[in-house]
XYZ file of C-alpha atoms in Angstrom:
660
model
C -13.747 -7.039 -43.691
C -13.888 -9.890 -41.436
C -15.190 -7.842 -38.456
C -17.487 -5.976 -40.765
C -19.029 -9.250 -41.947
C -19.483 -10.452 -38.419
C -21.261 -7.251 -37.320
C -23.386 -7.540 -40.467
C -24.355 -11.175 -39.383
C -25.303 -10.005 -36.059
C -27.700 -7.244 -37.541
C -29.137 -10.100 -39.677
C -29.646 -12.206 -36.754
C -31.436 -9.441 -34.946
C -33.610 -8.513 -37.857
C -34.368 -12.016 -39.293
C -34.550 -13.560 -35.777
C -32.699 -16.618 -37.060
C -35.709 -18.059 -38.508
C -35.783 -17.663 -42.266
C -36.679 -20.804 -44.087
C -35.042 -21.418 -47.419
C -38.109 -23.056 -48.896
C -40.636 -21.055 -50.745
C -43.561 -23.013 -48.937
C -44.760 -22.590 -45.333
C -42.768 -24.895 -43.062
C -45.997 -26.764 -42.028
C -46.697 -27.560 -45.689
C -50.076 -26.924 -47.653
C -52.360 -24.031 -46.846
C -52.656 -24.685 -43.158
C -50.622 -22.496 -40.927
C -47.584 -24.421 -39.488
C -47.181 -24.668 -35.716
C -44.236 -22.492 -34.240
C -42.668 -25.230 -32.171
C -39.079 -26.198 -32.095
C -39.587 -29.012 -34.620
C -40.920 -26.704 -37.142
C -38.126 -24.152 -36.659
C -35.354 -26.819 -36.826
C -36.579 -28.214 -40.192
C -34.833 -25.274 -41.664
C -32.368 -24.025 -38.966
C -30.844 -27.359 -37.913
C -27.215 -27.961 -38.702
C -26.975 -30.005 -41.795
C -29.683 -28.108 -43.640
C -28.912 -25.906 -46.621
C -27.211 -22.728 -45.502
C -29.653 -19.769 -45.119
C -28.195 -16.332 -46.248
C -29.677 -13.015 -45.481
C -28.700 -9.417 -46.266
C -27.070 -7.481 -43.503
C -27.666 -3.710 -42.770
C -24.999 -2.928 -45.416
C -26.714 -5.142 -48.044
C -24.054 -7.917 -48.082
C -25.056 -11.549 -47.848
C -24.152 -13.353 -44.646
C -25.179 -16.787 -43.448
C -27.210 -17.439 -40.374
C -25.798 -19.876 -37.852
C -27.387 -23.325 -37.657
C -28.506 -24.986 -34.639
C -26.748 -28.032 -33.455
C -29.465 -30.062 -31.754
C -26.947 -32.245 -29.869
C -25.357 -29.157 -28.243
C -28.665 -27.435 -27.807
C -29.794 -30.504 -25.859
C -26.900 -30.064 -23.383
C -27.232 -26.189 -23.090
C -29.084 -24.257 -20.621
C -31.767 -23.237 -23.016
C -32.554 -26.800 -24.110
C -36.075 -26.752 -22.623
C -37.164 -23.426 -24.028
C -39.119 -22.913 -27.163
C -37.436 -20.987 -30.029
C -40.330 -18.335 -29.880
C -39.866 -17.916 -26.186
C -36.977 -15.719 -27.208
C -37.792 -14.721 -30.744
C -41.257 -13.347 -29.711
C -41.412 -11.223 -32.800
C -41.765 -14.358 -35.057
C -45.609 -14.982 -35.685
C -45.432 -17.279 -38.662
C -43.398 -19.989 -40.399
C -43.358 -18.437 -43.871
C -40.254 -18.055 -45.946
C -39.944 -14.399 -45.007
C -41.387 -14.044 -41.525
C -43.815 -11.331 -40.844
C -42.901 -9.706 -37.447
C -45.199 -8.543 -34.836
C -45.191 -4.932 -34.698
C -45.749 -4.816 -30.939
C -43.017 -7.486 -30.058
C -39.275 -6.699 -29.323
C -36.438 -8.379 -31.079
C -34.663 -11.090 -29.033
C -32.930 -9.514 -26.009
C -30.812 -11.658 -23.846
C -30.482 -9.063 -21.057
C -34.305 -8.185 -20.967
C -35.340 -11.791 -20.912
C -33.052 -12.865 -18.093
C -33.944 -9.501 -16.102
C -37.643 -10.326 -16.486
C -37.209 -13.995 -15.365
C -35.322 -12.785 -12.229
C -37.925 -10.211 -11.418
C -40.500 -12.893 -11.588
C -38.287 -15.230 -9.465
C -38.070 -12.697 -6.739
C -41.693 -11.837 -6.972
C -42.620 -15.532 -6.466
C -39.961 -15.876 -3.610
C -37.872 -18.275 -5.813
C -34.687 -16.242 -5.885
C -32.940 -18.588 -3.378
C -33.527 -21.620 -5.717
C -32.477 -19.758 -8.938
C -29.110 -18.403 -7.651
C -27.444 -18.888 -11.026
C -30.160 -16.624 -12.590
C -29.265 -13.889 -10.132
C -25.533 -14.172 -11.087
C -26.632 -13.760 -14.792
C -28.413 -10.573 -13.807
C -25.419 -9.292 -11.929
C -23.417 -10.037 -15.156
C -25.872 -8.021 -17.098
C -25.451 -5.088 -14.931
C -21.724 -5.278 -15.119
C -21.860 -5.554 -18.917
C -24.101 -2.517 -19.165
C -21.319 -0.493 -17.555
C -18.590 -2.150 -19.526
C -16.532 -1.012 -22.475
C -18.334 -3.589 -24.632
C -21.656 -1.883 -24.058
C -20.564 1.412 -25.516
C -21.813 2.579 -28.898
C -19.809 0.983 -31.738
C -17.795 3.590 -33.715
C -18.876 2.357 -37.063
C -22.564 1.866 -36.046
C -23.336 4.283 -33.009
C -26.781 2.733 -32.561
C -25.204 -0.646 -31.720
C -22.956 -1.581 -28.887
C -19.412 -2.844 -29.473
C -20.254 -6.355 -28.554
C -23.528 -8.390 -28.018
C -24.020 -11.151 -25.736
C -24.168 -13.709 -28.548
C -20.816 -12.646 -29.943
C -19.290 -14.305 -26.966
C -21.952 -16.681 -25.911
C -23.434 -19.365 -28.273
C -26.907 -18.470 -27.342
C -28.615 -21.642 -28.592
C -26.137 -24.188 -26.966
C -24.704 -21.976 -24.247
C -23.551 -24.015 -21.280
C -20.636 -23.257 -18.934
C -19.440 -26.394 -17.177
C -19.312 -26.369 -13.378
C -16.273 -24.560 -11.866
C -13.369 -26.991 -10.684
C -14.154 -29.708 -13.375
C -11.912 -30.660 -16.280
C -14.703 -29.600 -18.582
C -14.616 -26.147 -17.213
C -10.825 -25.939 -17.823
C -11.220 -27.233 -21.341
C -13.904 -24.571 -22.002
C -11.950 -21.821 -20.463
C -9.019 -22.490 -22.844
C -11.307 -21.771 -25.743
C -11.862 -18.067 -24.658
C -8.851 -16.578 -26.469
C -10.206 -17.958 -29.839
C -13.673 -16.688 -28.978
C -12.391 -13.162 -28.268
C -9.740 -13.058 -30.940
C -11.361 -14.743 -33.855
C -14.502 -12.533 -33.648
C -12.854 -9.078 -33.035
C -9.356 -9.083 -31.657
C -7.311 -10.716 -34.336
C -4.100 -8.742 -33.697
C -4.170 -9.294 -30.028
C -4.769 -13.045 -30.592
C -1.691 -13.314 -32.769
C 0.438 -11.649 -30.011
C -1.167 -13.898 -27.430
C -0.307 -17.030 -29.231
C 3.304 -16.110 -29.235
C 3.316 -15.373 -25.566
C 4.208 -17.498 -22.585
C 0.524 -17.686 -21.645
C -0.520 -18.562 -25.278
C 2.026 -21.383 -25.491
C 0.851 -22.924 -22.234
C -2.873 -22.804 -23.493
C -1.725 -24.345 -26.747
C -0.278 -27.212 -24.812
C -3.467 -27.612 -22.939
C -2.107 -26.360 -19.713
C -4.669 -24.457 -17.812
C -1.970 -22.328 -15.824
C -1.877 -20.152 -18.919
C -3.818 -16.886 -18.611
C -6.619 -16.232 -20.897
C -8.422 -12.978 -21.851
C -10.958 -13.061 -19.079
C -8.290 -13.639 -16.417
C -6.966 -10.016 -17.104
C -9.926 -8.338 -18.648
C -12.648 -9.860 -16.619
C -15.713 -11.344 -18.227
C -18.618 -8.949 -18.205
C -17.329 -5.779 -16.631
C -14.672 -5.218 -19.140
C -13.190 -1.866 -18.929
C -11.178 0.401 -21.352
C -7.647 -0.785 -21.116
C -6.512 2.783 -21.063
C -8.570 3.699 -18.059
C -7.115 4.121 -14.614
C -9.724 1.699 -13.136
C -8.553 -1.017 -15.506
C -4.859 -0.349 -14.898
C -5.332 -0.627 -11.104
C -7.364 -3.791 -11.329
C -4.974 -5.347 -13.852
C -2.186 -5.408 -11.340
C -4.474 -7.496 -9.072
C -5.398 -9.703 -11.946
C -1.715 -10.634 -12.557
C -1.341 -11.078 -8.767
C -4.083 -13.597 -8.638
C -1.624 -16.116 -10.125
C 1.679 -14.322 -9.392
C 1.034 -13.866 -5.727
C 4.666 -13.691 -4.410
C 5.665 -11.289 -7.276
C 2.706 -9.067 -6.407
C 3.869 -8.880 -2.802
C 7.400 -8.066 -3.731
C 6.199 -5.530 -6.371
C 4.123 -3.777 -3.627
C 7.375 -3.324 -1.558
C 8.746 -1.088 -4.299
C 7.825 2.645 -4.747
C 6.120 1.569 -8.109
C 3.889 -0.788 -6.258
C 3.258 1.475 -3.276
C 2.008 4.495 -5.614
C -0.126 1.915 -7.475
C -1.767 0.631 -4.263
C -2.584 4.123 -3.210
C -4.760 4.349 -6.281
C -2.405 5.984 -8.865
C -1.232 4.755 -12.136
C 1.712 6.830 -13.224
C 4.308 4.411 -11.841
C 5.301 1.148 -13.743
C 2.789 -1.569 -13.399
C 3.119 -5.281 -14.628
C 2.243 -4.680 -18.194
C 4.530 -1.676 -18.541
C 7.495 -3.946 -17.922
C 6.348 -7.305 -19.164
C 4.037 -6.261 -21.930
C 0.354 -7.309 -22.289
C -0.709 -9.857 -24.864
C 2.772 -10.721 -26.002
C 4.309 -11.349 -22.611
C 7.592 -13.514 -22.897
C 9.516 -15.483 -20.374
C 12.204 -13.552 -18.556
C 14.985 -15.568 -20.221
C 13.471 -15.063 -23.690
C 15.890 -12.808 -25.656
C 12.692 -10.948 -26.973
C 11.357 -10.339 -23.494
C 11.228 -6.766 -22.364
C 12.668 -7.832 -18.987
C 15.568 -9.763 -20.393
C 18.833 -8.232 -19.246
C 19.635 -7.024 -22.743
C 16.386 -5.174 -23.083
C 15.666 -4.116 -19.640
C 17.272 -0.617 -19.627
C 15.400 0.247 -22.831
C 12.242 -0.860 -20.938
C 13.070 1.426 -18.056
C 13.825 4.231 -20.317
C 10.205 4.190 -21.528
C 9.096 5.847 -18.324
C 12.705 7.154 -16.902
C 13.198 9.559 -19.790
C 14.352 13.113 -19.931
C 11.461 13.956 -22.231
C 8.901 13.173 -19.599
C 8.084 15.892 -17.035
C 9.908 15.312 -13.718
C 11.813 12.299 -15.020
C 15.466 11.775 -15.751
C 16.827 9.131 -18.053
C 17.662 5.827 -16.656
C 21.214 4.832 -16.204
C 23.031 1.439 -16.412
C 22.512 0.747 -12.676
C 18.761 0.448 -13.288
C 19.396 -2.908 -14.935
C 20.248 -4.734 -11.752
C 17.193 -3.312 -9.750
C 15.064 -6.117 -8.524
C 11.465 -5.290 -8.939
C 10.507 -8.452 -7.222
C 13.371 -8.777 -4.731
C 12.474 -10.037 -1.263
C 14.146 -10.767 2.047
C 13.538 -14.505 2.236
C 15.280 -15.767 -0.886
C 18.999 -15.733 -0.010
C 20.001 -17.631 -3.176
C 18.459 -14.964 -5.489
C 18.699 -11.876 -3.232
C 21.507 -12.214 -0.808
C 21.913 -8.556 -0.147
C 18.302 -8.089 0.659
C 18.391 -11.135 2.987
C 21.368 -9.847 4.774
C 19.796 -6.448 5.246
C 16.419 -7.745 6.142
C 17.918 -9.973 8.676
C 19.881 -7.084 10.303
C 16.982 -4.838 10.412
C 14.737 -7.385 11.910
C 17.352 -8.135 14.632
C 17.677 -4.365 15.203
C 13.999 -3.785 15.588
C 13.415 -6.828 17.757
C 16.485 -5.962 20.029
C 15.505 -2.254 20.496
C 11.847 -2.858 21.119
C 12.430 -5.823 23.329
C 14.879 -4.094 25.597
C 13.110 -0.569 25.869
C 9.422 -1.996 26.038
C 10.678 -4.375 28.860
C 12.456 -1.315 30.476
C 9.221 0.806 30.188
C 7.061 -1.893 31.428
C 9.175 -2.682 34.464
C 9.576 1.154 35.316
C 5.944 1.630 35.180
C 5.313 -1.257 37.567
C 8.165 -0.056 40.028
C 6.880 3.597 40.091
C 3.335 2.552 40.431
C 4.101 0.207 43.316
C 6.062 2.990 45.075
C 3.326 5.478 44.593
C 0.807 3.053 46.212
C 3.284 2.706 49.049
C 3.835 6.404 49.234
C 7.734 5.856 48.793
C 8.038 8.515 46.234
C 9.783 11.451 48.004
C 12.427 13.986 46.842
C 15.991 12.733 47.050
C 17.057 16.060 48.455
C 14.966 18.464 50.608
C 15.399 21.828 49.008
C 13.800 23.655 51.884
C 16.460 22.784 54.208
C 19.106 24.559 52.090
C 17.270 27.942 52.487
C 16.373 28.145 48.907
C 12.713 29.215 47.963
C 10.943 26.123 46.849
C 8.901 27.954 44.215
C 12.015 28.636 42.117
C 12.538 26.727 38.880
C 15.709 25.212 37.519
C 16.786 26.283 33.876
C 17.318 22.832 32.136
C 17.011 23.815 28.493
C 18.054 26.966 26.720
C 15.803 28.646 24.168
C 17.772 27.262 21.251
C 17.370 23.662 22.470
C 13.614 24.176 22.929
C 13.241 25.603 19.355
C 15.172 22.862 17.915
C 13.160 20.264 19.669
C 9.904 21.820 18.600
C 10.976 22.048 14.960
C 12.318 18.536 15.159
C 8.982 17.276 16.513
C 6.946 19.049 13.774
C 9.292 17.914 10.954
C 9.480 14.326 12.283
C 5.661 14.004 12.422
C 5.428 15.351 8.930
C 8.093 12.830 7.788
C 6.162 10.011 9.575
C 2.770 10.820 8.037
C 4.069 11.261 4.503
C 6.494 8.328 4.569
C 4.389 5.747 6.185
C 1.471 6.493 3.816
C 3.660 5.228 1.087
C 5.230 2.497 3.025
C 1.909 1.091 4.307
C 0.024 1.737 1.114
C -1.955 -1.460 1.628
C -3.542 -0.180 4.797
C -7.165 1.092 4.667
C -6.187 4.739 5.713
C -3.371 5.236 3.249
C -5.296 6.078 0.072
C -7.405 8.492 1.975
C -4.414 10.371 3.543
C -2.646 10.248 0.174
C -5.659 11.883 -1.564
C -6.174 14.467 1.145
C -2.435 15.545 0.895
C -2.657 15.775 -2.950
C -1.376 12.476 -4.092
C 2.051 10.711 -3.971
C 3.780 13.342 -5.980
C 2.696 16.216 -3.708
C 3.479 13.954 -0.701
C 7.020 13.295 -2.158
C 7.635 17.090 -2.351
C 6.449 17.575 1.262
C 8.444 14.549 2.361
C 11.672 15.895 0.707
C 11.237 19.413 2.119
C 10.695 18.105 5.601
C 13.746 15.702 5.264
C 15.815 18.805 4.078
C 14.603 20.829 7.091
C 15.340 17.855 9.524
C 18.983 17.501 8.135
C 19.305 21.345 8.149
C 18.341 21.607 11.925
C 20.506 18.676 12.763
C 23.564 20.236 10.967
C 23.033 23.631 12.605
C 22.727 21.976 16.075
C 25.809 19.688 15.419
C 28.077 22.824 14.158
C 26.752 24.978 17.003
C 27.394 22.359 19.902
C 30.747 21.312 18.502
C 31.974 24.862 18.021
C 31.041 25.677 21.695
C 32.651 22.567 23.083
C 35.906 22.869 21.068
C 36.284 26.384 22.454
C 35.662 25.312 25.981
C 39.058 24.068 27.127
C 37.504 22.994 30.544
C 34.872 20.644 29.020
C 35.440 17.102 29.872
C 34.328 14.804 26.888
C 33.368 11.927 29.237
C 32.393 14.124 32.096
C 29.126 14.362 33.913
C 27.959 17.304 31.538
C 28.692 15.351 28.477
C 26.235 13.552 26.225
C 28.920 10.902 25.357
C 28.085 7.587 27.062
C 30.337 6.499 29.814
C 30.793 3.770 32.488
C 28.266 5.533 34.948
C 25.512 5.072 32.344
C 26.167 1.281 32.253
C 26.058 1.324 35.966
C 22.964 3.323 36.098
C 21.177 1.027 33.618
C 22.206 -2.041 35.712
C 21.081 -0.151 38.782
C 17.706 0.681 37.234
C 17.062 -3.020 36.538
C 18.008 -3.929 40.084
C 15.617 -1.251 41.358
C 12.956 -2.522 39.050
C 12.973 -5.842 40.863
C 13.407 -4.344 44.317
C 17.109 -5.438 44.615
C 18.532 -1.998 45.141
C 17.896 1.790 45.335
C 16.987 3.857 42.304
C 20.220 5.198 40.761
C 21.042 8.893 41.135
C 21.259 10.390 37.728
C 23.441 13.232 36.792
C 22.746 15.839 34.128
C 22.024 13.301 31.458
C 20.428 9.828 31.858
C 21.485 6.767 29.932
C 18.021 6.840 28.165
C 18.285 10.468 27.279
C 21.706 9.843 25.706
C 20.242 6.989 23.668
C 17.516 9.408 22.456
C 20.026 12.003 21.458
C 22.541 9.714 19.727
C 19.676 7.772 17.937
C 19.144 11.014 15.962
C 22.707 10.779 14.624
C 22.164 7.173 13.599
C 18.740 7.790 12.131
C 20.077 10.869 10.049
C 22.776 8.960 8.691
C 20.777 5.672 7.852
C 17.581 7.287 6.808
C 19.157 10.426 5.302
C 21.776 8.746 3.087
C 19.392 6.013 1.806
C 16.645 8.624 1.158
C 19.161 10.709 -0.809
C 19.939 7.697 -2.932
C 16.282 7.058 -3.596
C 15.526 10.739 -4.392
C 18.121 10.849 -7.088
C 18.037 7.420 -8.715
C 19.791 8.390 -11.949
C 22.672 9.678 -10.073
C 22.897 6.674 -7.771
C 22.644 4.343 -10.546
C 25.396 6.074 -12.500
C 27.878 4.794 -9.753
C 26.145 1.985 -7.815
C 24.311 -1.203 -9.009
C 20.582 -1.320 -8.956
C 20.252 -3.622 -6.014
C 21.113 -0.691 -3.762
C 17.661 0.698 -4.440
C 16.103 -2.450 -3.003
C 18.192 -2.243 0.075
C 17.943 1.432 0.380
C 14.110 1.124 0.289
C 14.104 -1.641 2.987
C 16.516 0.243 5.292
C 14.965 3.665 4.833
C 11.485 2.293 5.558
C 12.263 -0.013 8.438
C 14.581 2.456 10.272
C 11.766 5.192 9.912
C 9.388 2.536 11.400
C 11.802 2.039 14.347
C 12.204 5.652 14.933
C 8.496 6.498 14.693
C 7.394 3.690 17.015
C 10.193 4.298 19.428
C 9.333 7.977 19.695
C 5.757 7.468 20.247
C 5.959 4.665 22.756
C 9.354 4.675 24.593
C 10.132 8.342 24.407
C 6.479 9.429 25.265
C 6.422 6.887 28.176
C 9.900 8.209 29.655
C 8.839 11.735 29.420
C 5.086 11.843 29.776
C 3.391 8.724 30.867
C 5.425 7.359 33.752
C 3.363 7.339 36.895
C 5.564 10.172 38.381
C 4.826 12.278 35.283
C 1.047 11.945 35.191
C -1.031 13.668 34.093
C 0.743 14.503 30.926
C 2.462 16.527 29.423
C 5.795 17.353 30.905
C 6.287 20.800 29.681
C 10.097 21.213 30.584
C 10.904 21.105 26.853
C 8.569 23.985 26.128
C 9.189 26.280 29.123
C 12.797 25.277 29.468
C 12.530 25.028 33.315
C 11.334 22.575 35.894
C 10.475 22.956 39.590
C 13.432 22.715 41.771
C 11.739 19.849 43.637
C 11.304 17.953 40.328
C 14.741 18.623 39.151
C 16.410 17.318 42.391
C 14.170 14.228 42.179
C 14.960 13.507 38.538
C 18.685 14.440 38.571
C 19.784 14.216 42.182
C 23.615 13.735 41.277
C 23.500 16.870 39.162
C 21.644 18.790 41.770
C 24.102 17.798 44.405
C 27.028 18.869 42.364
C 25.645 22.204 41.782
C 24.800 22.633 45.468
C 28.306 21.560 46.557
C 30.071 23.909 43.928
C 27.797 26.882 44.977
C 26.580 27.108 41.291
C 22.885 26.248 41.788
C 21.614 29.840 42.197
C 23.000 30.584 38.741
C 20.312 28.377 37.135
C 17.251 29.419 39.391
C 14.618 31.626 37.880
C 10.990 32.471 38.607
C 8.304 29.824 37.646
C 7.042 30.434 34.037
C 3.982 32.621 33.748
C 0.512 31.055 33.885
C 0.092 32.015 30.170
C 3.332 30.297 29.157
C 2.563 27.301 31.289
C -0.987 26.831 29.917
C 0.056 27.353 26.224
C 2.948 24.822 26.854
C 0.329 22.239 28.166
C -1.842 22.798 25.213
C 1.094 22.481 22.761
C 2.344 19.311 24.590
C -0.999 17.727 24.601
C -1.538 18.473 20.859
C 1.791 17.053 19.916
C 1.172 13.860 22.067
C -2.264 13.548 20.462
C -0.846 13.777 16.989
C 1.964 11.366 17.835
C -0.455 8.807 19.201
C -2.710 9.102 16.120
C 0.297 8.579 13.887
C 1.285 5.487 16.126
C -2.039 4.034 15.559
C -1.821 4.572 11.806
C 1.708 3.049 11.767
C 0.776 -0.027 13.756
C -2.485 -0.690 11.670
C -0.396 -0.204 8.544
C 2.323 -2.683 9.869
C -0.444 -5.233 10.477
C -2.374 -4.714 7.266
């Protein structure tokens, strides 16, 4: 009934135009028509005068609001005449006759008209505040409040004067104590008029208690719902913006939330994962240590199970380990999150160490090869022509299985990088576009898991195949020149390369596998275990949380993402340089991994120790074949350039995502 009376009052205000004298005589007295100035109007409508009641649209008696002249004098409308807004009032009689051609008072129309006149007269710059009002009007017209009221479809849900005291409206300047004091009256304005239940919840909340104490740190309605562009709180647009509204005050918590899968999906523009209000509540938010709080340890599992429930499609019921998951865990607060600090420190050191060494290695290598090319010093280490072998022959370096596995790895890895980094770098400008193009996070998750399964499957097939062959070969030397296991020669070769970089010695003579090729090979073993196991735990959280504490999700997310970042950047910088962008390899690509062969001259130059061993043992000719056909070579070049281009595009996305 309270809301109904208020709406009736508004109808009366619009129909009676706030100017219905109680007296049975004309306001001016006698038979002479009274002047329609402010003094005449205030004789009846000033505060302190007898209350004026009118009938609303439903026939109920409601009181018209009186005008407080002291407040009116301080308001933005102080210099206006009453009839400037109430243009339909043409007399000062007890029951006003309305001008048939005049519109009822309209706040929006009046301000829009004034703004049009200001722009027409080139006064827009001096009336900036009026322009802001017009912007607010445009926002209001698109808002939830401007929609038709359910009880009265001909009327909006809320008028301007329900929130703004139109006669004495005056918002104090921002940054002043008066502004903060005015701001703290907003909950009563919203709650007393329409949202009584929400006001009751708010008063019991941590925000409401701060406002009650006069502390402006407490959030009020407009901080979360905005002022004029208020949206339906069940709409996706509101839910997305509401997270940012919370983050305006809780900045650090917003950043840590965005590091979780919940926040990453939200940042991509989707609202099906947990948001601030899902965990903390909305109007009745309690402090974390309050026993009634949704995030209190005693209540946290129940809160998680509101989303993580068997009854919801694609979800599984949350288990006990969920309670210790840290939705706002970070890597810089050792006291609160020691495990995250340790993991973050380790991963940072790993990234810096790997990139510092190999980028330095690549830069020095490029410089030395470029200098030797300029000085025409690059010549084959062994002259194949002197051995009586046809120089047009090619050496078989990789069997078909290796080549197929390499291509499959490349395609799967690029898929994993695209889908994974889109979520990891959800804050970047490109991520929402990519996510939408791929069908959203749910579809990307399926693609990512399928690609991960293929990656692990290929790895296991390769591992089983290689191990079965090596274990059957009784002559294989595990630390010999044909083995991919690092040995002392690799350390000597690495040291020799740095001496060569600085012109302090000759370039080392590599055998079948170089030390940097071995690093590439064994990095996959490291990556499969680190990325694979952490990804498996994250993919099945209910199983993980049944046996392990919730903080493993925090550490797992961190390690999974940063190890993947390390792998992607290493592949598309160091690996590409070693195999495609060194001066001796230009122009790219090197197609040996697609054709399986390389010219004998190139093989002898790249792996002179291996070449010399084969020559001395008389086994070289076993590995010689004709050069690949032109069709195979051209196709390999096209495939190589395509993969390099895709890789470099992914590198740009990853780097921009990292710095976003």
